[in-house]
Amino acid sequence: MVLIAENLHIISKITKEAIANRDNNYILNIAKRAYQNGFCVFDLNIGPAKGSLAGSMEYLTKLLDENLDAVFSFDTSNFDEMETGFASVSLEKTKKSFLNSVCADNEKMGRGFEIAKKYDSNLIALMFNPKSGIAKTSDERLGLAFEILENAAGCEINQNKIYFDPLVLPVSVAQNQANVVLETIRMLKEGMEDVHTIVGLSNISNGSPKELRPLINRVFLVLAMGAGLDSAIVDGFDIETFRIYNLIAANRTADKATKLTSLDRLYFSLYNTISSFGDINEVEYDKNSAEETAIIKTARVLLNKEIYSHSFCAIK
């Protein structure tokens, strides 16, 4: 199980400019901050890597590889750039790194599988078809996963190297899709041997108020882990999310853990409820605690039991 730091991405205008300008200090400050928080896998999101961003995958990979003991998620739609990233580090590291990503598209699968096979890397597979868009149901997503898996087998890609991403949509835009993703993760883990699951965690809170985003992300992560999630691309600056993830991943039950806060125990209860097909309404919590109440409210929204609003999950 692994968490991947998302912070080096061109979605941020400042970071995009820093990458284009080869600003070593800015980039290393971001990477070292996440590294000190416990992250050792970095998603390098450079988009199509055109114009001023051409050559940036090799630049980023070499810079971080020289300064940190890290491995990478090479995140670009430009497969030439992606391969330069793989070629810039040792084979020992490429085996632990990720090709991010392929989808249910013959051209993308062909080139992506070729690179993943060559470098024996992990492979993130989006449950997405560019012609039909993002599937709306768990069954449709699962169908795309089987299509990708069949093609991967034809290219001799080991199943245990594949991480399926069911594609999380913002709860503020498509609330019912959060629960669909949880269902998809569960179905994947039950229906396919050896494959892994991964999500871009921050997507769930896109469009929500800044102060609510960490709470929404953490609660969804716990619910997804209960459904069988193996990995996530997350905010490398969010120490609390990293702590909660590792606490649950290491123990799986509150009975085995020590020195738990009341919030920790509540997160364990949510995890156990999802993993055992339990009822969210039966989760016990301190109704006098604003923090515990906010966690439960957030869980109910993500499970589509309550209507989302920007103020619904706020701690009051």
PDB file of C-alpha atoms in Angstrom:
ATOM      1  CA  MET A   1       0.000   0.000   0.000  1.00  0.00           C
ATOM      2  CA  VAL A   2       1.331   3.389  -0.915  1.00  0.00           C
ATOM      3  CA  LEU A   3       0.429   7.060  -0.893  1.00  0.00           C
ATOM      4  CA  ILE A   4       1.712   9.210  -3.751  1.00  0.00           C
ATOM      5  CA  ALA A   5       2.349  12.938  -3.270  1.00  0.00           C
ATOM      6  CA  GLU A   6       0.487  15.035  -5.836  1.00  0.00           C
ATOM      7  CA  ASN A   7       2.108  18.421  -5.263  1.00  0.00           C
ATOM      8  CA  LEU A   8       4.328  18.674  -8.331  1.00  0.00           C
ATOM      9  CA  HIS A   9       1.681  19.401 -10.944  1.00  0.00           C
ATOM     10  CA  ILE A  10       1.119  21.956 -13.673  1.00  0.00           C
ATOM     11  CA  ILE A  11      -2.438  22.622 -12.485  1.00  0.00           C
ATOM     12  CA  SER A  12      -0.763  25.124 -10.165  1.00  0.00           C
ATOM     13  CA  LYS A  13       0.268  28.112 -12.292  1.00  0.00           C
ATOM     14  CA  ILE A  14       3.217  28.874 -10.007  1.00  0.00           C
ATOM     15  CA  THR A  15       4.469  25.292 -10.113  1.00  0.00           C
ATOM     16  CA  LYS A  16       3.993  25.135 -13.877  1.00  0.00           C
ATOM     17  CA  GLU A  17       6.137  28.227 -14.296  1.00  0.00           C
ATOM     18  CA  ALA A  18       8.758  26.841 -11.918  1.00  0.00           C
ATOM     19  CA  ILE A  19       9.013  23.649 -13.955  1.00  0.00           C
ATOM     20  CA  ALA A  20       9.194  25.558 -17.246  1.00  0.00           C
ATOM     21  CA  ASN A  21      11.881  27.869 -15.816  1.00  0.00           C
ATOM     22  CA  ARG A  22      13.822  24.968 -14.211  1.00  0.00           C
ATOM     23  CA  ASP A  23      13.560  26.564 -10.780  1.00  0.00           C
ATOM     24  CA  ASN A  24      15.441  23.956  -8.744  1.00  0.00           C
ATOM     25  CA  ASN A  25      14.930  25.621  -5.374  1.00  0.00           C
ATOM     26  CA  TYR A  26      11.152  25.941  -5.700  1.00  0.00           C
ATOM     27  CA  ILE A  27      10.706  22.369  -6.893  1.00  0.00           C
ATOM     28  CA  LEU A  28      13.011  20.873  -4.274  1.00  0.00           C
ATOM     29  CA  ASN A  29      11.291  22.835  -1.514  1.00  0.00           C
ATOM     30  CA  ILE A  30       7.974  21.250  -2.479  1.00  0.00           C
ATOM     31  CA  ALA A  31       9.442  17.778  -2.812  1.00  0.00           C
ATOM     32  CA  LYS A  32      11.445  17.944   0.430  1.00  0.00           C
ATOM     33  CA  ARG A  33       8.438  19.171   2.386  1.00  0.00           C
ATOM     34  CA  ALA A  34       6.377  16.164   1.262  1.00  0.00           C
ATOM     35  CA  TYR A  35       9.364  13.852   1.770  1.00  0.00           C
ATOM     36  CA  GLN A  36       9.780  15.047   5.350  1.00  0.00           C
ATOM     37  CA  ASN A  37       6.085  14.281   5.899  1.00  0.00           C
ATOM     38  CA  GLY A  38       6.789  10.656   5.012  1.00  0.00           C
ATOM     39  CA  PHE A  39       6.120  10.562   1.270  1.00  0.00           C
ATOM     40  CA  CYS A  40       8.639   8.796  -0.951  1.00  0.00           C
ATOM     41  CA  VAL A  41       6.589   8.448  -4.157  1.00  0.00           C
ATOM     42  CA  PHE A  42       5.979  11.577  -6.240  1.00  0.00           C
ATOM     43  CA  ASP A  43       3.464  12.116  -9.011  1.00  0.00           C
ATOM     44  CA  LEU A  44       5.127  14.227 -11.702  1.00  0.00           C
ATOM     45  CA  ASN A  45       2.178  15.754 -13.550  1.00  0.00           C
ATOM     46  CA  ILE A  46       3.412  17.670 -16.590  1.00  0.00           C
ATOM     47  CA  GLY A  47       0.330  17.322 -18.811  1.00  0.00           C
ATOM     48  CA  PRO A  48       1.096  17.013 -22.548  1.00  0.00           C
ATOM     49  CA  ALA A  49       4.546  18.577 -21.973  1.00  0.00           C
ATOM     50  CA  LYS A  50       4.562  20.844 -24.980  1.00  0.00           C
ATOM     51  CA  GLY A  51       6.298  24.173 -25.615  1.00  0.00           C
ATOM     52  CA  SER A  52       8.179  25.427 -22.570  1.00  0.00           C
ATOM     53  CA  LEU A  53       7.426  22.176 -20.722  1.00  0.00           C
ATOM     54  CA  ALA A  54       9.116  19.960 -23.305  1.00  0.00           C
ATOM     55  CA  GLY A  55      11.872  17.932 -21.643  1.00  0.00           C
ATOM     56  CA  SER A  56      10.495  18.591 -18.170  1.00  0.00           C
ATOM     57  CA  MET A  57       9.984  14.936 -17.220  1.00  0.00           C
ATOM     58  CA  GLU A  58      13.667  14.143 -17.578  1.00  0.00           C
ATOM     59  CA  TYR A  59      14.526  17.353 -15.730  1.00  0.00           C
ATOM     60  CA  LEU A  60      12.200  16.660 -12.785  1.00  0.00           C
ATOM     61  CA  THR A  61      13.167  13.005 -12.511  1.00  0.00           C
ATOM     62  CA  LYS A  62      16.890  13.658 -12.448  1.00  0.00           C
ATOM     63  CA  LEU A  63      16.557  16.577 -10.027  1.00  0.00           C
ATOM     64  CA  LEU A  64      14.551  14.603  -7.490  1.00  0.00           C
ATOM     65  CA  ASP A  65      16.512  11.406  -7.977  1.00  0.00           C
ATOM     66  CA  GLU A  66      19.751  13.232  -7.193  1.00  0.00           C
ATOM     67  CA  ASN A  67      18.378  14.821  -4.020  1.00  0.00           C
ATOM     68  CA  LEU A  68      15.883  12.311  -2.559  1.00  0.00           C
ATOM     69  CA  ASP A  69      15.515   8.570  -2.192  1.00  0.00           C
ATOM     70  CA  ALA A  70      12.262   8.610  -4.126  1.00  0.00           C
ATOM     71  CA  VAL A  71      10.355   6.779  -6.840  1.00  0.00           C
ATOM     72  CA  PHE A  72       7.905   8.295  -9.273  1.00  0.00           C
ATOM     73  CA  SER A  73       4.505   8.305 -10.889  1.00  0.00           C
ATOM     74  CA  PHE A  74       5.195   9.569 -14.402  1.00  0.00           C
ATOM     75  CA  ASP A  75       2.007  11.489 -15.113  1.00  0.00           C
ATOM     76  CA  THR A  76       1.735  12.754 -18.681  1.00  0.00           C
ATOM     77  CA  SER A  77      -0.217  12.158 -21.871  1.00  0.00           C
ATOM     78  CA  ASN A  78       3.069  12.434 -23.789  1.00  0.00           C
ATOM     79  CA  PHE A  79       4.519   8.925 -23.906  1.00  0.00           C
ATOM     80  CA  ASP A  80       7.855  10.135 -25.285  1.00  0.00           C
ATOM     81  CA  GLU A  81       8.262  12.359 -22.225  1.00  0.00           C
ATOM     82  CA  MET A  82       7.129   9.514 -19.998  1.00  0.00           C
ATOM     83  CA  GLU A  83       9.781   7.183 -21.335  1.00  0.00           C
ATOM     84  CA  THR A  84      12.538   9.739 -20.749  1.00  0.00           C
ATOM     85  CA  GLY A  85      11.504   9.738 -17.104  1.00  0.00           C
ATOM     86  CA  PHE A  86      11.805   5.978 -16.828  1.00  0.00           C
ATOM     87  CA  ALA A  87      15.133   6.052 -18.655  1.00  0.00           C
ATOM     88  CA  SER A  88      16.510   8.597 -16.176  1.00  0.00           C
ATOM     89  CA  VAL A  89      16.434   6.303 -13.116  1.00  0.00           C
ATOM     90  CA  SER A  90      17.709   2.851 -12.248  1.00  0.00           C
ATOM     91  CA  LEU A  91      15.793  -0.324 -13.123  1.00  0.00           C
ATOM     92  CA  GLU A  92      15.434  -0.948  -9.399  1.00  0.00           C
ATOM     93  CA  LYS A  93      13.421   2.268  -9.151  1.00  0.00           C
ATOM     94  CA  THR A  94      11.419   1.812 -12.347  1.00  0.00           C
ATOM     95  CA  LYS A  95      10.057  -1.459 -10.924  1.00  0.00           C
ATOM     96  CA  LYS A  96       8.593   0.531  -8.027  1.00  0.00           C
ATOM     97  CA  SER A  97       7.473   3.511 -10.122  1.00  0.00           C
ATOM     98  CA  PHE A  98       4.151   4.081 -11.899  1.00  0.00           C
ATOM     99  CA  LEU A  99       3.174   4.775 -15.472  1.00  0.00           C
ATOM    100  CA  ASN A 100       0.300   7.247 -15.126  1.00  0.00           C
ATOM    101  CA  SER A 101      -1.708   6.423 -17.164  1.00  0.00           C
ATOM    102  CA  VAL A 102      -3.523   4.396 -19.808  1.00  0.00           C
ATOM    103  CA  CYS A 103      -7.254   4.067 -20.468  1.00  0.00           C
ATOM    104  CA  ALA A 104      -9.587   1.987 -22.650  1.00  0.00           C
ATOM    105  CA  ASP A 105      -8.067   3.359 -25.836  1.00  0.00           C
ATOM    106  CA  ASN A 106      -6.116   1.040 -28.144  1.00  0.00           C
ATOM    107  CA  GLU A 107      -3.398   3.564 -28.998  1.00  0.00           C
ATOM    108  CA  LYS A 108      -2.796   4.577 -25.383  1.00  0.00           C
ATOM    109  CA  MET A 109      -2.860   0.987 -24.175  1.00  0.00           C
ATOM    110  CA  GLY A 110      -0.447  -0.094 -26.889  1.00  0.00           C
ATOM    111  CA  ARG A 111       2.214   2.513 -26.139  1.00  0.00           C
ATOM    112  CA  GLY A 112       1.642   2.480 -22.384  1.00  0.00           C
ATOM    113  CA  PHE A 113       1.878  -1.299 -22.092  1.00  0.00           C
ATOM    114  CA  GLU A 114       5.035  -1.250 -24.210  1.00  0.00           C
ATOM    115  CA  ILE A 115       6.764   1.159 -21.818  1.00  0.00           C
ATOM    116  CA  ALA A 116       5.448  -0.551 -18.675  1.00  0.00           C
ATOM    117  CA  LYS A 117       6.683  -3.909 -19.956  1.00  0.00           C
ATOM    118  CA  LYS A 118      10.085  -2.534 -20.919  1.00  0.00           C
ATOM    119  CA  TYR A 119      10.714  -1.017 -17.493  1.00  0.00           C
ATOM    120  CA  ASP A 120       8.697  -3.552 -15.462  1.00  0.00           C
ATOM    121  CA  SER A 121       6.805  -0.661 -13.875  1.00  0.00           C
ATOM    122  CA  ASN A 122       3.479  -0.409 -12.129  1.00  0.00           C
ATOM    123  CA  LEU A 123       0.665   0.810 -14.356  1.00  0.00           C
ATOM    124  CA  ILE A 124      -2.231   3.122 -13.479  1.00  0.00           C
ATOM    125  CA  ALA A 125      -5.237   2.316 -15.648  1.00  0.00           C
ATOM    126  CA  LEU A 126      -8.098   4.792 -15.817  1.00  0.00           C
ATOM    127  CA  MET A 127     -11.541   3.218 -16.122  1.00  0.00           C
ATOM    128  CA  PHE A 128     -12.340   5.602 -18.923  1.00  0.00           C
ATOM    129  CA  ASN A 129     -13.040   5.510 -22.644  1.00  0.00           C
ATOM    130  CA  PRO A 130     -12.253   8.795 -24.436  1.00  0.00           C
ATOM    131  CA  LYS A 131     -15.074   8.186 -26.936  1.00  0.00           C
ATOM    132  CA  SER A 132     -17.843   7.598 -24.386  1.00  0.00           C
ATOM    133  CA  GLY A 133     -16.411   9.588 -21.454  1.00  0.00           C
ATOM    134  CA  ILE A 134     -16.519   8.692 -17.775  1.00  0.00           C
ATOM    135  CA  ALA A 135     -18.794   5.737 -17.044  1.00  0.00           C
ATOM    136  CA  LYS A 136     -21.714   6.540 -14.765  1.00  0.00           C
ATOM    137  CA  THR A 137     -22.202   3.139 -13.111  1.00  0.00           C
ATOM    138  CA  SER A 138     -19.943   0.658 -11.346  1.00  0.00           C
ATOM    139  CA  ASP A 139     -20.882  -2.042 -13.884  1.00  0.00           C
ATOM    140  CA  GLU A 140     -19.803   0.185 -16.772  1.00  0.00           C
ATOM    141  CA  ARG A 141     -16.531   0.985 -15.022  1.00  0.00           C
ATOM    142  CA  LEU A 142     -15.933  -2.698 -14.350  1.00  0.00           C
ATOM    143  CA  GLY A 143     -16.515  -3.474 -18.026  1.00  0.00           C
ATOM    144  CA  LEU A 144     -13.783  -0.995 -18.961  1.00  0.00           C
ATOM    145  CA  ALA A 145     -11.470  -2.568 -16.397  1.00  0.00           C
ATOM    146  CA  PHE A 146     -11.969  -6.019 -17.951  1.00  0.00           C
ATOM    147  CA  GLU A 147     -11.255  -4.571 -21.393  1.00  0.00           C
ATOM    148  CA  ILE A 148      -8.004  -3.040 -20.170  1.00  0.00           C
ATOM    149  CA  LEU A 149      -7.059  -6.196 -18.293  1.00  0.00           C
ATOM    150  CA  GLU A 150      -7.606  -8.357 -21.358  1.00  0.00           C
ATOM    151  CA  ASN A 151      -5.388  -6.117 -23.461  1.00  0.00           C
ATOM    152  CA  ALA A 152      -2.749  -6.013 -20.725  1.00  0.00           C
ATOM    153  CA  ALA A 153      -2.664  -9.816 -20.590  1.00  0.00           C
ATOM    154  CA  GLY A 154      -2.094  -9.870 -24.346  1.00  0.00           C
ATOM    155  CA  CYS A 155       0.953  -7.677 -23.804  1.00  0.00           C
ATOM    156  CA  GLU A 156       2.201  -9.900 -20.965  1.00  0.00           C
ATOM    157  CA  ILE A 157       1.609  -7.287 -18.257  1.00  0.00           C
ATOM    158  CA  ASN A 158       1.320  -8.937 -14.846  1.00  0.00           C
ATOM    159  CA  GLN A 159      -2.020  -8.265 -13.126  1.00  0.00           C
ATOM    160  CA  ASN A 160      -0.283  -7.397  -9.870  1.00  0.00           C
ATOM    161  CA  LYS A 161       1.359  -4.451 -11.620  1.00  0.00           C
ATOM    162  CA  ILE A 162      -1.979  -2.854 -12.543  1.00  0.00           C
ATOM    163  CA  TYR A 163      -3.646  -0.158 -10.398  1.00  0.00           C
ATOM    164  CA  PHE A 164      -7.178   0.603 -11.561  1.00  0.00           C
ATOM    165  CA  ASP A 165      -8.441   4.144 -11.065  1.00  0.00           C
ATOM    166  CA  PRO A 166     -12.288   4.337 -11.138  1.00  0.00           C
ATOM    167  CA  LEU A 167     -12.052   8.128 -11.483  1.00  0.00           C
ATOM    168  CA  VAL A 168     -13.360  10.144  -8.566  1.00  0.00           C
ATOM    169  CA  LEU A 169     -15.604  13.097  -9.425  1.00  0.00           C
ATOM    170  CA  PRO A 170     -16.170  16.118  -7.154  1.00  0.00           C
ATOM    171  CA  VAL A 171     -18.879  15.502  -4.569  1.00  0.00           C
ATOM    172  CA  SER A 172     -20.021  19.097  -5.113  1.00  0.00           C
ATOM    173  CA  VAL A 173     -20.766  18.331  -8.779  1.00  0.00           C
ATOM    174  CA  ALA A 174     -21.741  14.650  -8.946  1.00  0.00           C
ATOM    175  CA  GLN A 175     -22.561  13.577  -5.407  1.00  0.00           C
ATOM    176  CA  ASN A 176     -23.863  10.099  -6.240  1.00  0.00           C
ATOM    177  CA  GLN A 177     -20.600   9.210  -7.972  1.00  0.00           C
ATOM    178  CA  ALA A 178     -18.684   9.013  -4.692  1.00  0.00           C
ATOM    179  CA  ASN A 179     -20.700   5.970  -3.697  1.00  0.00           C
ATOM    180  CA  VAL A 180     -20.397   4.543  -7.216  1.00  0.00           C
ATOM    181  CA  VAL A 181     -16.602   4.716  -6.882  1.00  0.00           C
ATOM    182  CA  LEU A 182     -16.770   2.859  -3.565  1.00  0.00           C
ATOM    183  CA  GLU A 183     -18.936   0.175  -5.191  1.00  0.00           C
ATOM    184  CA  THR A 184     -16.503  -0.071  -8.103  1.00  0.00           C
ATOM    185  CA  ILE A 185     -13.514  -0.525  -5.813  1.00  0.00           C
ATOM    186  CA  ARG A 186     -15.304  -3.294  -3.937  1.00  0.00           C
ATOM    187  CA  MET A 187     -16.316  -5.052  -7.162  1.00  0.00           C
ATOM    188  CA  LEU A 188     -12.789  -4.833  -8.538  1.00  0.00           C
ATOM    189  CA  LYS A 189     -11.249  -6.352  -5.443  1.00  0.00           C
ATOM    190  CA  GLU A 190     -13.845  -9.116  -5.358  1.00  0.00           C
ATOM    191  CA  GLY A 191     -13.805  -9.876  -9.089  1.00  0.00           C
ATOM    192  CA  MET A 192     -10.151  -9.631 -10.092  1.00  0.00           C
ATOM    193  CA  GLU A 193      -7.283 -11.434  -8.451  1.00  0.00           C
ATOM    194  CA  ASP A 194      -4.061  -9.548  -7.766  1.00  0.00           C
ATOM    195  CA  VAL A 195      -5.042  -6.184  -9.280  1.00  0.00           C
ATOM    196  CA  HIS A 196      -4.812  -3.030  -7.189  1.00  0.00           C
ATOM    197  CA  THR A 197      -6.962   0.083  -6.881  1.00  0.00           C
ATOM    198  CA  ILE A 198      -5.976   3.735  -6.712  1.00  0.00           C
ATOM    199  CA  VAL A 199      -7.746   7.111  -6.650  1.00  0.00           C
ATOM    200  CA  GLY A 200      -6.795  10.737  -7.083  1.00  0.00           C
ATOM    201  CA  LEU A 201      -8.082  11.675  -3.643  1.00  0.00           C
ATOM    202  CA  SER A 202      -8.201  15.459  -4.012  1.00  0.00           C
ATOM    203  CA  ASN A 203     -10.692  15.141  -6.874  1.00  0.00           C
ATOM    204  CA  ILE A 204     -13.459  14.327  -4.392  1.00  0.00           C
ATOM    205  CA  SER A 205     -13.245  17.810  -2.837  1.00  0.00           C
ATOM    206  CA  ASN A 206     -12.589  19.882  -5.965  1.00  0.00           C
ATOM    207  CA  GLY A 207     -14.937  22.854  -5.943  1.00  0.00           C
ATOM    208  CA  SER A 208     -15.562  22.638  -2.196  1.00  0.00           C
ATOM    209  CA  PRO A 209     -14.467  25.444   0.154  1.00  0.00           C
ATOM    210  CA  LYS A 210     -10.770  25.289   0.965  1.00  0.00           C
ATOM    211  CA  GLU A 211     -11.380  24.781   4.684  1.00  0.00           C
ATOM    212  CA  LEU A 212     -13.574  21.721   4.023  1.00  0.00           C
ATOM    213  CA  ARG A 213     -11.330  19.935   1.564  1.00  0.00           C
ATOM    214  CA  PRO A 214      -9.022  18.089   4.022  1.00  0.00           C
ATOM    215  CA  LEU A 215     -12.006  16.693   5.958  1.00  0.00           C
ATOM    216  CA  ILE A 216     -13.793  15.524   2.808  1.00  0.00           C
ATOM    217  CA  ASN A 217     -10.583  13.950   1.509  1.00  0.00           C
ATOM    218  CA  ARG A 218      -9.833  12.106   4.756  1.00  0.00           C
ATOM    219  CA  VAL A 219     -13.319  10.731   5.248  1.00  0.00           C
ATOM    220  CA  PHE A 220     -13.502   9.532   1.658  1.00  0.00           C
ATOM    221  CA  LEU A 221     -10.071   7.915   1.973  1.00  0.00           C
ATOM    222  CA  VAL A 222     -11.215   5.947   5.029  1.00  0.00           C
ATOM    223  CA  LEU A 223     -14.440   4.863   3.296  1.00  0.00           C
ATOM    224  CA  ALA A 224     -12.501   3.844   0.192  1.00  0.00           C
ATOM    225  CA  MET A 225     -10.015   1.850   2.257  1.00  0.00           C
ATOM    226  CA  GLY A 226     -12.961   0.048   3.799  1.00  0.00           C
ATOM    227  CA  ALA A 227     -14.118  -0.837   0.278  1.00  0.00           C
ATOM    228  CA  GLY A 228     -10.668  -2.203  -0.558  1.00  0.00           C
ATOM    229  CA  LEU A 229      -8.630   0.765  -1.815  1.00  0.00           C
ATOM    230  CA  ASP A 230      -4.910   0.015  -2.094  1.00  0.00           C
ATOM    231  CA  SER A 231      -3.353   3.353  -2.968  1.00  0.00           C
ATOM    232  CA  ALA A 232      -4.075   7.049  -3.470  1.00  0.00           C
ATOM    233  CA  ILE A 233      -2.547  10.177  -4.956  1.00  0.00           C
ATOM    234  CA  VAL A 234      -2.878  12.781  -2.205  1.00  0.00           C
ATOM    235  CA  ASP A 235      -1.745  16.138  -0.910  1.00  0.00           C
ATOM    236  CA  GLY A 236       1.785  15.547   0.353  1.00  0.00           C
ATOM    237  CA  PHE A 237       1.450  18.483   2.737  1.00  0.00           C
ATOM    238  CA  ASP A 238      -1.517  16.959   4.597  1.00  0.00           C
ATOM    239  CA  ILE A 239       0.198  15.219   7.505  1.00  0.00           C
ATOM    240  CA  GLU A 240      -3.083  14.194   9.150  1.00  0.00           C
ATOM    241  CA  THR A 241      -4.314  12.329   6.085  1.00  0.00           C
ATOM    242  CA  PHE A 242      -0.982  10.502   5.910  1.00  0.00           C
ATOM    243  CA  ARG A 243      -1.239   9.608   9.608  1.00  0.00           C
ATOM    244  CA  ILE A 244      -4.804   8.295   9.368  1.00  0.00           C
ATOM    245  CA  TYR A 245      -3.996   6.248   6.280  1.00  0.00           C
ATOM    246  CA  ASN A 246      -1.022   4.584   7.925  1.00  0.00           C
ATOM    247  CA  LEU A 247      -2.863   4.046  11.204  1.00  0.00           C
ATOM    248  CA  ILE A 248      -5.648   2.103   9.516  1.00  0.00           C
ATOM    249  CA  ALA A 249      -3.389   0.354   7.001  1.00  0.00           C
ATOM    250  CA  ALA A 250      -1.129  -0.905   9.784  1.00  0.00           C
ATOM    251  CA  ASN A 251      -3.854  -2.060  12.152  1.00  0.00           C
ATOM    252  CA  ARG A 252      -7.119  -2.565  10.260  1.00  0.00           C
ATOM    253  CA  THR A 253      -8.966  -2.692  13.555  1.00  0.00           C
ATOM    254  CA  ALA A 254      -8.979  -0.346  16.513  1.00  0.00           C
ATOM    255  CA  ASP A 255      -8.538  -3.336  18.834  1.00  0.00           C
ATOM    256  CA  LYS A 256      -4.958  -3.744  17.633  1.00  0.00           C
ATOM    257  CA  ALA A 257      -4.019  -0.088  17.897  1.00  0.00           C
ATOM    258  CA  THR A 258      -2.924   1.861  20.941  1.00  0.00           C
ATOM    259  CA  LYS A 259      -3.056   5.503  21.986  1.00  0.00           C
ATOM    260  CA  LEU A 260      -6.045   6.266  19.789  1.00  0.00           C
ATOM    261  CA  THR A 261      -7.911   9.538  19.996  1.00  0.00           C
ATOM    262  CA  SER A 262     -11.705   9.554  19.888  1.00  0.00           C
ATOM    263  CA  LEU A 263     -11.464  10.748  16.267  1.00  0.00           C
ATOM    264  CA  ASP A 264      -9.177   7.835  15.418  1.00  0.00           C
ATOM    265  CA  ARG A 265     -11.714   5.405  16.819  1.00  0.00           C
ATOM    266  CA  LEU A 266     -14.448   7.037  14.785  1.00  0.00           C
ATOM    267  CA  TYR A 267     -12.391   6.662  11.603  1.00  0.00           C
ATOM    268  CA  PHE A 268     -11.869   2.997  12.474  1.00  0.00           C
ATOM    269  CA  SER A 269     -15.622   2.622  12.965  1.00  0.00           C
ATOM    270  CA  LEU A 270     -16.281   4.085   9.520  1.00  0.00           C
ATOM    271  CA  TYR A 271     -13.647   1.818   7.985  1.00  0.00           C
ATOM    272  CA  ASN A 272     -15.109  -1.273   9.656  1.00  0.00           C
ATOM    273  CA  THR A 273     -18.660  -0.279   8.720  1.00  0.00           C
ATOM    274  CA  ILE A 274     -17.808  -0.139   5.027  1.00  0.00           C
ATOM    275  CA  SER A 275     -15.637  -3.245   5.036  1.00  0.00           C
ATOM    276  CA  SER A 276     -18.379  -5.276   6.771  1.00  0.00           C
ATOM    277  CA  PHE A 277     -21.277  -3.863   4.699  1.00  0.00           C
ATOM    278  CA  GLY A 278     -22.621  -2.173   7.832  1.00  0.00           C
ATOM    279  CA  ASP A 279     -25.058   0.692   8.260  1.00  0.00           C
ATOM    280  CA  ILE A 280     -23.646   4.203   8.652  1.00  0.00           C
ATOM    281  CA  ASN A 281     -26.619   5.045  10.866  1.00  0.00           C
ATOM    282  CA  GLU A 282     -25.376   2.571  13.461  1.00  0.00           C
ATOM    283  CA  VAL A 283     -21.945   4.154  13.881  1.00  0.00           C
ATOM    284  CA  GLU A 284     -21.632   5.530  17.381  1.00  0.00           C
ATOM    285  CA  TYR A 285     -20.096   8.950  17.925  1.00  0.00           C
ATOM    286  CA  ASP A 286     -20.118  11.813  20.400  1.00  0.00           C
ATOM    287  CA  LYS A 287     -22.974  14.057  19.275  1.00  0.00           C
ATOM    288  CA  ASN A 288     -21.604  16.815  21.507  1.00  0.00           C
ATOM    289  CA  SER A 289     -18.346  16.831  19.576  1.00  0.00           C
ATOM    290  CA  ALA A 290     -18.364  19.231  16.642  1.00  0.00           C
ATOM    291  CA  GLU A 291     -15.449  17.382  15.017  1.00  0.00           C
ATOM    292  CA  GLU A 292     -17.038  13.940  15.287  1.00  0.00           C
ATOM    293  CA  THR A 293     -20.363  15.280  14.061  1.00  0.00           C
ATOM    294  CA  ALA A 294     -18.634  16.831  11.030  1.00  0.00           C
ATOM    295  CA  ILE A 295     -16.979  13.489  10.205  1.00  0.00           C
ATOM    296  CA  ILE A 296     -20.290  11.639  10.346  1.00  0.00           C
ATOM    297  CA  LYS A 297     -22.064  14.310   8.304  1.00  0.00           C
ATOM    298  CA  THR A 298     -19.316  14.127   5.696  1.00  0.00           C
ATOM    299  CA  ALA A 299     -19.552  10.331   5.544  1.00  0.00           C
ATOM    300  CA  ARG A 300     -23.313  10.505   5.084  1.00  0.00           C
ATOM    301  CA  VAL A 301     -22.912  12.987   2.235  1.00  0.00           C
ATOM    302  CA  LEU A 302     -20.281  10.832   0.520  1.00  0.00           C
ATOM    303  CA  LEU A 303     -22.514   7.777   0.873  1.00  0.00           C
ATOM    304  CA  ASN A 304     -25.324   9.801  -0.715  1.00  0.00           C
ATOM    305  CA  LYS A 305     -27.444   9.696   2.449  1.00  0.00           C
ATOM    306  CA  GLU A 306     -27.659  13.501   2.706  1.00  0.00           C
ATOM    307  CA  ILE A 307     -27.603  16.295   0.152  1.00  0.00           C
ATOM    308  CA  TYR A 308     -24.266  18.046  -0.231  1.00  0.00           C
ATOM    309  CA  SER A 309     -23.935  21.778   0.401  1.00  0.00           C
ATOM    310  CA  HIS A 310     -20.807  23.857   0.979  1.00  0.00           C
ATOM    311  CA  SER A 311     -21.803  24.412   4.597  1.00  0.00           C
ATOM    312  CA  PHE A 312     -23.129  20.936   5.383  1.00  0.00           C
ATOM    313  CA  CYS A 313     -19.874  19.385   6.570  1.00  0.00           C
ATOM    314  CA  ALA A 314     -18.501  22.443   8.308  1.00  0.00           C
ATOM    315  CA  ILE A 315     -17.401  22.186  11.914  1.00  0.00           C
ATOM    316  CA  LYS A 316     -19.564  24.550  13.981  1.00  0.00           C
TER     317      LYS A 316
END
